[in-house]
């Protein structure tokens, strides 16, 4: 059985939303185990959710069900989809949020979730996490086959990393995420700098950070550094301090890799 | 057995309080499962806790034990009570916090929790969540009968929604809660506007919002709307934005339903 | 078996770090149960983590494994250690964070964790919580003996409470922690004031608070008070308000016990 259901939402912890979703899951399958990936995704930020899911999903046991509820389009015509890959299940609104995770995870089947037999009876138009995603994930965790939930479809929306801009003398990347330690994560992956990592120079806000380090503490406290982080992304950090504040940057700003 | 214990507190996540409560529960009953409803209730805000409990309790499996620790009177003469309804158990300080949930949940028995045999040995006067509520909930989850914990009592404190003021040309309601998305929740329930929902006009801070929508995305982005939310309350929202900031309102302010 | 693993980190909830650690644990031992002590330790604040661990560890069932990931030195030469006491296991970076908890918990064995057979295969230099501490804790929870993980060592780093300064007419203590209710916790323990508790006068920021109360509500609302809190420390509080703001103090400032 696939008892483990992970939850990734923008619900925060102030309200009762996350607790309710867990209650619904346990009403359907008392043996289910839920694990929070995060509930502090910036409200409606599909890209951030996609990024956090990509980093986390493969650390869970095979057969785990990953449920995502970042759903600015709740109540509109957008579908809810169930995706099976070789090792995992995913359930989410069809808004692209699975795009980054599924780039490396060959999709075996996509189902449009429509069978209201598996929904809560009083279906709202504002809380499909509770009324659809939670019970469907829970029935899936009890072993219900994918075909039960709706008909197979061919396509789903998928967001992608913003592309790198490659120029003769530089590669232009972007800040895609800033973690809670203030570390700056870019859309540059380890492979992208294969040839130039020995002489890497990263320009961020008129400052140039040279070299590629292995760990934060490779440099003095309060000094900046580049590293390929534990998820494979180029990260610009400051040892024991917040790089975000050190450089004064925001998500979406550019960084340059100078050749 | 009633293995599931939900927790609703104002303890936040900065400290170790919530973890300690779970540890105590598991010392008494290693098979217990705890689920957080919320721990970010505004400190000492009994009404907010009551509201969150009302919205959440019935989504949990029958037999669940709902433990509430929002307890500004800890260490005073206020009782701790254990309440059995047909489907659930509740344990909380007798400060009214169960009032909203129990309005729709016929009470079968109320017990004043006094039997210190079920408390932690070194009883403090400042952390009854750890010393009384956690172990009592855990013993209850192992199947201990209610009579073990103290004697039956007839009455408990119960807070209620602030009443609506009905005038010839309008109904005056109040903002009772603002969720983490900034949605504004009022004390007006779906039934209260049965006759007027087709022509509903809600006045909030000199703005009038007309109509009753089904979902946030029924209107343009950044436009306001009224809806009956997934818990049955009239909610004033702004699609993909924070209604609280859009209108500049706080809990306790009035809204008017114009006839 | 020791199925219960507690987690204490400075990872916060914004990112996916905590979820990933739980995923890794469940990949190794699907029967493991994780409980969060806190994930909102101030980034890199080893003392705060030590304080929260001391207050919490002994409320968990015997055999529990306490995993701490507050690790400003990740990727440097600092060791990761596994400690067995009579009743518990601890795993943490060797940076002193176990010092307060282990003062009262006789140590039976300390092991330097070096056997990479129990680590994740792609070992990073920036996320040892995921790559080392999580899988080692999980293998331990399956019953693996301590010797499997590395060789026994004799010493570990241990931080301690800042010492009291005892002068003829006063004892000078320090604010060591401020909880999420704004309560001010000092390095003075109940035993330290044994002789003077009847006439206790605590000077904090030019204000003198007299007496020793049992509970917050022993004084009027918004009035200050002293008490020995539920963890045995002298705490300066304000009934139903935030003592931190009332006095305008920060961690590290002095308080005086006048004789």
PDB file of N, CA and C in Angstrom, chain B residues 10-20 22-27 30-32 36 40 43-44 72-76 120 124-127 130-131, chain C residues 3-4 13 33 35-40 51-52 55-56 58-62 88 177-181 214-217 227 229-231 239-241:
ATOM      1  N   UNK B  10      -2.440  28.108  21.165  1.00  0.00           N
ATOM      2  CA  UNK B  10      -1.833  29.392  20.788  1.00  0.00           C
ATOM      3  C   UNK B  10      -0.332  29.367  21.096  1.00  0.00           C
ATOM      4  N   UNK B  11       0.279  28.193  21.041  1.00  0.00           N
ATOM      5  CA  UNK B  11       1.676  28.039  21.453  1.00  0.00           C
ATOM      6  C   UNK B  11       2.680  28.467  20.392  1.00  0.00           C
ATOM      7  N   UNK B  12       2.259  28.585  19.157  1.00  0.00           N
ATOM      8  CA  UNK B  12       3.213  28.904  18.106  1.00  0.00           C
ATOM      9  C   UNK B  12       4.212  27.786  17.905  1.00  0.00           C
ATOM     10  N   UNK B  13       5.210  28.054  17.053  1.00  0.00           N
ATOM     11  CA  UNK B  13       6.186  27.023  16.715  1.00  0.00           C
ATOM     12  C   UNK B  13       7.594  27.390  17.173  1.00  0.00           C
ATOM     13  N   UNK B  14       7.777  28.578  17.732  1.00  0.00           N
ATOM     14  CA  UNK B  14       9.109  29.019  18.130  1.00  0.00           C
ATOM     15  C   UNK B  14       9.647  28.176  19.292  1.00  0.00           C
ATOM     16  N   UNK B  15       8.740  27.817  20.205  1.00  0.00           N
ATOM     17  CA  UNK B  15       9.178  27.139  21.419  1.00  0.00           C
ATOM     18  C   UNK B  15       9.025  25.628  21.271  1.00  0.00           C
ATOM     19  N   UNK B  16       9.215  24.928  22.373  1.00  0.00           N
ATOM     20  CA  UNK B  16       9.132  23.469  22.368  1.00  0.00           C
ATOM     21  C   UNK B  16       7.805  22.960  22.924  1.00  0.00           C
ATOM     22  N   UNK B  17       6.845  23.858  23.124  1.00  0.00           N
ATOM     23  CA  UNK B  17       5.624  23.488  23.845  1.00  0.00           C
ATOM     24  C   UNK B  17       4.819  22.410  23.122  1.00  0.00           C
ATOM     25  N   UNK B  18       4.629  22.581  21.831  1.00  0.00           N
ATOM     26  CA  UNK B  18       3.810  21.628  21.079  1.00  0.00           C
ATOM     27  C   UNK B  18       4.492  20.261  21.042  1.00  0.00           C
ATOM     28  N   UNK B  19       5.803  20.268  20.831  1.00  0.00           N
ATOM     29  CA  UNK B  19       6.534  19.002  20.811  1.00  0.00           C
ATOM     30  C   UNK B  19       6.432  18.278  22.142  1.00  0.00           C
ATOM     31  N   UNK B  20       6.516  19.037  23.213  1.00  0.00           N
ATOM     32  CA  UNK B  20       6.427  18.428  24.550  1.00  0.00           C
ATOM     33  C   UNK B  20       5.066  17.774  24.761  1.00  0.00           C
ATOM     34  N   UNK B  22       3.157  16.516  22.550  1.00  0.00           N
ATOM     35  CA  UNK B  22       3.117  15.269  21.776  1.00  0.00           C
ATOM     36  C   UNK B  22       3.957  14.182  22.459  1.00  0.00           C
ATOM     37  N   UNK B  23       5.074  14.585  23.055  1.00  0.00           N
ATOM     38  CA  UNK B  23       5.890  13.611  23.776  1.00  0.00           C
ATOM     39  C   UNK B  23       5.131  13.005  24.938  1.00  0.00           C
ATOM     40  N   UNK B  24       4.457  13.850  25.711  1.00  0.00           N
ATOM     41  CA  UNK B  24       3.683  13.351  26.853  1.00  0.00           C
ATOM     42  C   UNK B  24       2.592  12.395  26.377  1.00  0.00           C
ATOM     43  N   UNK B  25       1.921  12.765  25.310  1.00  0.00           N
ATOM     44  CA  UNK B  25       0.873  11.885  24.775  1.00  0.00           C
ATOM     45  C   UNK B  25       1.461  10.522  24.401  1.00  0.00           C
ATOM     46  N   UNK B  26       2.628  10.536  23.771  1.00  0.00           N
ATOM     47  CA  UNK B  26       3.192   9.264  23.315  1.00  0.00           C
ATOM     48  C   UNK B  26       3.796   8.448  24.453  1.00  0.00           C
ATOM     49  N   UNK B  27       4.173   9.123  25.536  1.00  0.00           N
ATOM     50  CA  UNK B  27       4.613   8.349  26.707  1.00  0.00           C
ATOM     51  C   UNK B  27       3.447   7.547  27.266  1.00  0.00           C
ATOM     52  N   UNK B  30       1.673   5.088  23.149  1.00  0.00           N
ATOM     53  CA  UNK B  30       2.551   5.102  21.966  1.00  0.00           C
ATOM     54  C   UNK B  30       1.795   4.907  20.655  1.00  0.00           C
ATOM     55  N   UNK B  31       0.562   4.441  20.719  1.00  0.00           N
ATOM     56  CA  UNK B  31      -0.219   4.245  19.493  1.00  0.00           C
ATOM     57  C   UNK B  31      -1.021   5.474  19.100  1.00  0.00           C
ATOM     58  N   UNK B  32      -1.031   6.497  19.947  1.00  0.00           N
ATOM     59  CA  UNK B  32      -1.806   7.699  19.629  1.00  0.00           C
ATOM     60  C   UNK B  32      -1.236   8.397  18.405  1.00  0.00           C
ATOM     61  N   UNK B  36      -2.244  18.394  14.116  1.00  0.00           N
ATOM     62  CA  UNK B  36      -2.357  19.799  14.493  1.00  0.00           C
ATOM     63  C   UNK B  36      -3.516  20.458  13.744  1.00  0.00           C
ATOM     64  N   UNK B  40      -1.205  28.511  15.816  1.00  0.00           N
ATOM     65  CA  UNK B  40      -0.954  29.929  15.635  1.00  0.00           C
ATOM     66  C   UNK B  40      -2.195  30.766  15.941  1.00  0.00           C
ATOM     67  N   UNK B  43      -2.363  34.738  20.601  1.00  0.00           N
ATOM     68  CA  UNK B  43      -2.262  34.385  22.014  1.00  0.00           C
ATOM     69  C   UNK B  43      -3.495  34.813  22.822  1.00  0.00           C
ATOM     70  N   UNK B  44      -4.034  33.871  23.579  1.00  0.00           N
ATOM     71  CA  UNK B  44      -5.163  34.103  24.484  1.00  0.00           C
ATOM     72  C   UNK B  44      -6.475  34.389  23.756  1.00  0.00           C
ATOM     73  N   UNK B  72      -5.843  31.497  28.794  1.00  0.00           N
ATOM     74  CA  UNK B  72      -5.303  32.646  29.510  1.00  0.00           C
ATOM     75  C   UNK B  72      -5.471  32.523  31.023  1.00  0.00           C
ATOM     76  N   UNK B  73      -6.404  31.681  31.465  1.00  0.00           N
ATOM     77  CA  UNK B  73      -6.633  31.567  32.908  1.00  0.00           C
ATOM     78  C   UNK B  73      -5.865  30.441  33.563  1.00  0.00           C
ATOM     79  N   UNK B  74      -4.821  29.927  32.894  1.00  0.00           N
ATOM     80  CA  UNK B  74      -4.095  28.786  33.472  1.00  0.00           C
ATOM     81  C   UNK B  74      -3.620  29.100  34.883  1.00  0.00           C
ATOM     82  N   UNK B  75      -3.855  28.155  35.787  1.00  0.00           N
ATOM     83  CA  UNK B  75      -3.409  28.333  37.163  1.00  0.00           C
ATOM     84  C   UNK B  75      -4.446  28.985  38.055  1.00  0.00           C
ATOM     85  N   UNK B  76      -5.551  29.462  37.475  1.00  0.00           N
ATOM     86  CA  UNK B  76      -6.633  30.004  38.304  1.00  0.00           C
ATOM     87  C   UNK B  76      -7.640  28.897  38.573  1.00  0.00           C
ATOM     88  N   UNK B 120       0.500  14.655  35.068  1.00  0.00           N
ATOM     89  CA  UNK B 120       1.925  14.481  35.328  1.00  0.00           C
ATOM     90  C   UNK B 120       2.177  14.725  36.817  1.00  0.00           C
ATOM     91  N   UNK B 124       2.636  21.752  37.237  1.00  0.00           N
ATOM     92  CA  UNK B 124       2.946  23.175  37.274  1.00  0.00           C
ATOM     93  C   UNK B 124       1.653  23.985  37.308  1.00  0.00           C
ATOM     94  N   UNK B 125       1.784  25.281  37.530  1.00  0.00           N
ATOM     95  CA  UNK B 125       0.617  26.167  37.468  1.00  0.00           C
ATOM     96  C   UNK B 125       0.604  26.969  36.173  1.00  0.00           C
ATOM     97  N   UNK B 126       1.514  26.683  35.277  1.00  0.00           N
ATOM     98  CA  UNK B 126       1.628  27.513  34.085  1.00  0.00           C
ATOM     99  C   UNK B 126       1.572  26.716  32.779  1.00  0.00           C
ATOM    100  N   UNK B 127       1.552  25.391  32.862  1.00  0.00           N
ATOM    101  CA  UNK B 127       1.572  24.604  31.629  1.00  0.00           C
ATOM    102  C   UNK B 127       0.668  23.374  31.793  1.00  0.00           C
ATOM    103  N   UNK B 130       0.604  20.596  29.059  1.00  0.00           N
ATOM    104  CA  UNK B 130       1.548  19.484  29.235  1.00  0.00           C
ATOM    105  C   UNK B 130       1.167  18.569  30.387  1.00  0.00           C
ATOM    106  N   UNK B 131       0.754  19.194  31.497  1.00  0.00           N
ATOM    107  CA  UNK B 131       0.659  18.440  32.752  1.00  0.00           C
ATOM    108  C   UNK B 131      -0.694  17.772  32.955  1.00  0.00           C
TER     109      UNK B 131
ATOM    110  N   UNK C   3      11.140   3.708  17.907  1.00  0.00           N
ATOM    111  CA  UNK C   3      10.530   4.205  16.673  1.00  0.00           C
ATOM    112  C   UNK C   3      10.447   5.715  16.628  1.00  0.00           C
ATOM    113  N   UNK C   4      10.538   6.361  17.783  1.00  0.00           N
ATOM    114  CA  UNK C   4      10.244   7.783  17.822  1.00  0.00           C
ATOM    115  C   UNK C   4      11.507   8.621  17.644  1.00  0.00           C
ATOM    116  N   UNK C  13       9.804  26.792   8.274  1.00  0.00           N
ATOM    117  CA  UNK C  13       8.782  26.046   7.552  1.00  0.00           C
ATOM    118  C   UNK C  13       8.605  26.523   6.119  1.00  0.00           C
ATOM    119  N   UNK C  33       8.397   7.161  13.637  1.00  0.00           N
ATOM    120  CA  UNK C  33       7.472   8.264  13.876  1.00  0.00           C
ATOM    121  C   UNK C  33       8.310   9.488  14.212  1.00  0.00           C
ATOM    122  N   UNK C  35       8.513  13.487  15.495  1.00  0.00           N
ATOM    123  CA  UNK C  35       7.799  14.560  16.196  1.00  0.00           C
ATOM    124  C   UNK C  35       8.698  15.791  16.184  1.00  0.00           C
ATOM    125  N   UNK C  36       8.122  16.917  15.837  1.00  0.00           N
ATOM    126  CA  UNK C  36       8.874  18.166  15.810  1.00  0.00           C
ATOM    127  C   UNK C  36       8.968  18.764  17.206  1.00  0.00           C
ATOM    128  N   UNK C  37      10.175  19.009  17.694  1.00  0.00           N
ATOM    129  CA  UNK C  37      10.310  19.813  18.916  1.00  0.00           C
ATOM    130  C   UNK C  37      10.214  21.281  18.544  1.00  0.00           C
ATOM    131  N   UNK C  38      11.021  21.725  17.615  1.00  0.00           N
ATOM    132  CA  UNK C  38      10.830  23.043  17.014  1.00  0.00           C
ATOM    133  C   UNK C  38      11.681  23.109  15.756  1.00  0.00           C
ATOM    134  N   UNK C  39      11.236  23.897  14.797  1.00  0.00           N
ATOM    135  CA  UNK C  39      12.066  24.179  13.621  1.00  0.00           C
ATOM    136  C   UNK C  39      12.293  25.672  13.470  1.00  0.00           C
ATOM    137  N   UNK C  40      11.890  26.421  14.473  1.00  0.00           N
ATOM    138  CA  UNK C  40      12.015  27.873  14.405  1.00  0.00           C
ATOM    139  C   UNK C  40      13.081  28.393  15.359  1.00  0.00           C
ATOM    140  N   UNK C  51      18.736  24.987  24.796  1.00  0.00           N
ATOM    141  CA  UNK C  51      17.731  25.299  25.803  1.00  0.00           C
ATOM    142  C   UNK C  51      16.401  24.585  25.511  1.00  0.00           C
ATOM    143  N   UNK C  52      15.985  24.608  24.262  1.00  0.00           N
ATOM    144  CA  UNK C  52      14.717  23.964  23.898  1.00  0.00           C
ATOM    145  C   UNK C  52      14.817  22.443  24.042  1.00  0.00           C
ATOM    146  N   UNK C  55      14.577  21.427  27.748  1.00  0.00           N
ATOM    147  CA  UNK C  55      13.210  21.481  28.268  1.00  0.00           C
ATOM    148  C   UNK C  55      12.330  20.354  27.773  1.00  0.00           C
ATOM    149  N   UNK C  56      12.661  19.809  26.608  1.00  0.00           N
ATOM    150  CA  UNK C  56      11.728  18.881  25.953  1.00  0.00           C
ATOM    151  C   UNK C  56      12.097  17.405  26.057  1.00  0.00           C
ATOM    152  N   UNK C  58      13.027  15.036  27.926  1.00  0.00           N
ATOM    153  CA  UNK C  58      12.649  14.006  28.895  1.00  0.00           C
ATOM    154  C   UNK C  58      11.137  13.750  28.932  1.00  0.00           C
ATOM    155  N   UNK C  59      10.382  14.527  28.150  1.00  0.00           N
ATOM    156  CA  UNK C  59       8.948  14.262  28.064  1.00  0.00           C
ATOM    157  C   UNK C  59       8.614  13.218  27.002  1.00  0.00           C
ATOM    158  N   UNK C  60       9.630  12.718  26.332  1.00  0.00           N
ATOM    159  CA  UNK C  60       9.384  11.708  25.296  1.00  0.00           C
ATOM    160  C   UNK C  60       9.635  10.311  25.858  1.00  0.00           C
ATOM    161  N   UNK C  61       9.031   9.306  25.234  1.00  0.00           N
ATOM    162  CA  UNK C  61       9.189   7.938  25.734  1.00  0.00           C
ATOM    163  C   UNK C  61      10.651   7.520  25.777  1.00  0.00           C
ATOM    164  N   UNK C  62      10.988   6.673  26.730  1.00  0.00           N
ATOM    165  CA  UNK C  62      12.332   6.134  26.795  1.00  0.00           C
ATOM    166  C   UNK C  62      12.662   5.434  25.486  1.00  0.00           C
ATOM    167  N   UNK C  88      17.839   7.673  26.537  1.00  0.00           N
ATOM    168  CA  UNK C  88      17.628   8.290  25.227  1.00  0.00           C
ATOM    169  C   UNK C  88      18.853   8.169  24.326  1.00  0.00           C
ATOM    170  N   UNK C 177      16.509  33.443  27.308  1.00  0.00           N
ATOM    171  CA  UNK C 177      15.528  33.028  26.302  1.00  0.00           C
ATOM    172  C   UNK C 177      14.274  33.871  26.500  1.00  0.00           C
ATOM    173  N   UNK C 178      13.597  34.157  25.404  1.00  0.00           N
ATOM    174  CA  UNK C 178      12.301  34.837  25.473  1.00  0.00           C
ATOM    175  C   UNK C 178      11.346  34.003  24.644  1.00  0.00           C
ATOM    176  N   UNK C 179      10.254  33.542  25.259  1.00  0.00           N
ATOM    177  CA  UNK C 179       9.388  32.624  24.518  1.00  0.00           C
ATOM    178  C   UNK C 179       8.395  33.384  23.648  1.00  0.00           C
ATOM    179  N   UNK C 180       7.570  32.660  22.908  1.00  0.00           N
ATOM    180  CA  UNK C 180       6.719  33.314  21.913  1.00  0.00           C
ATOM    181  C   UNK C 180       5.585  34.107  22.543  1.00  0.00           C
ATOM    182  N   UNK C 181       5.345  33.931  23.845  1.00  0.00           N
ATOM    183  CA  UNK C 181       4.388  34.788  24.551  1.00  0.00           C
ATOM    184  C   UNK C 181       5.064  36.046  25.085  1.00  0.00           C
ATOM    185  N   UNK C 214       2.861  31.858  41.650  1.00  0.00           N
ATOM    186  CA  UNK C 214       2.715  30.495  41.142  1.00  0.00           C
ATOM    187  C   UNK C 214       2.235  30.489  39.692  1.00  0.00           C
ATOM    188  N   UNK C 215       1.349  31.443  39.365  1.00  0.00           N
ATOM    189  CA  UNK C 215       0.760  31.415  38.025  1.00  0.00           C
ATOM    190  C   UNK C 215       0.638  32.831  37.497  1.00  0.00           C
ATOM    191  N   UNK C 216       0.524  32.949  36.177  1.00  0.00           N
ATOM    192  CA  UNK C 216       0.430  34.256  35.534  1.00  0.00           C
ATOM    193  C   UNK C 216      -0.733  35.066  36.101  1.00  0.00           C
ATOM    194  N   UNK C 217      -1.830  34.380  36.360  1.00  0.00           N
ATOM    195  CA  UNK C 217      -3.031  35.104  36.747  1.00  0.00           C
ATOM    196  C   UNK C 217      -3.088  35.352  38.251  1.00  0.00           C
ATOM    197  N   UNK C 227       8.014  34.176  38.508  1.00  0.00           N
ATOM    198  CA  UNK C 227       7.650  32.815  38.887  1.00  0.00           C
ATOM    199  C   UNK C 227       8.758  31.862  38.485  1.00  0.00           C
ATOM    200  N   UNK C 229       9.226  28.884  36.392  1.00  0.00           N
ATOM    201  CA  UNK C 229       8.339  28.359  35.348  1.00  0.00           C
ATOM    202  C   UNK C 229       8.315  26.839  35.318  1.00  0.00           C
ATOM    203  N   UNK C 230       7.573  26.312  34.386  1.00  0.00           N
ATOM    204  CA  UNK C 230       7.308  24.874  34.388  1.00  0.00           C
ATOM    205  C   UNK C 230       8.535  24.066  33.963  1.00  0.00           C
ATOM    206  N   UNK C 231       9.648  24.747  33.680  1.00  0.00           N
ATOM    207  CA  UNK C 231      10.898  24.051  33.380  1.00  0.00           C
ATOM    208  C   UNK C 231      11.949  24.300  34.481  1.00  0.00           C
ATOM    209  N   UNK C 239       1.038  39.320  33.144  1.00  0.00           N
ATOM    210  CA  UNK C 239      -0.187  38.559  32.946  1.00  0.00           C
ATOM    211  C   UNK C 239      -0.932  39.016  31.690  1.00  0.00           C
ATOM    212  N   UNK C 240      -1.148  38.092  30.781  1.00  0.00           N
ATOM    213  CA  UNK C 240      -1.866  38.358  29.530  1.00  0.00           C
ATOM    214  C   UNK C 240      -1.192  39.411  28.653  1.00  0.00           C
ATOM    215  N   UNK C 241       0.103  39.593  28.773  1.00  0.00           N
ATOM    216  CA  UNK C 241       0.800  40.532  27.893  1.00  0.00           C
ATOM    217  C   UNK C 241       2.237  40.054  27.697  1.00  0.00           C
TER     218      UNK C 241
END
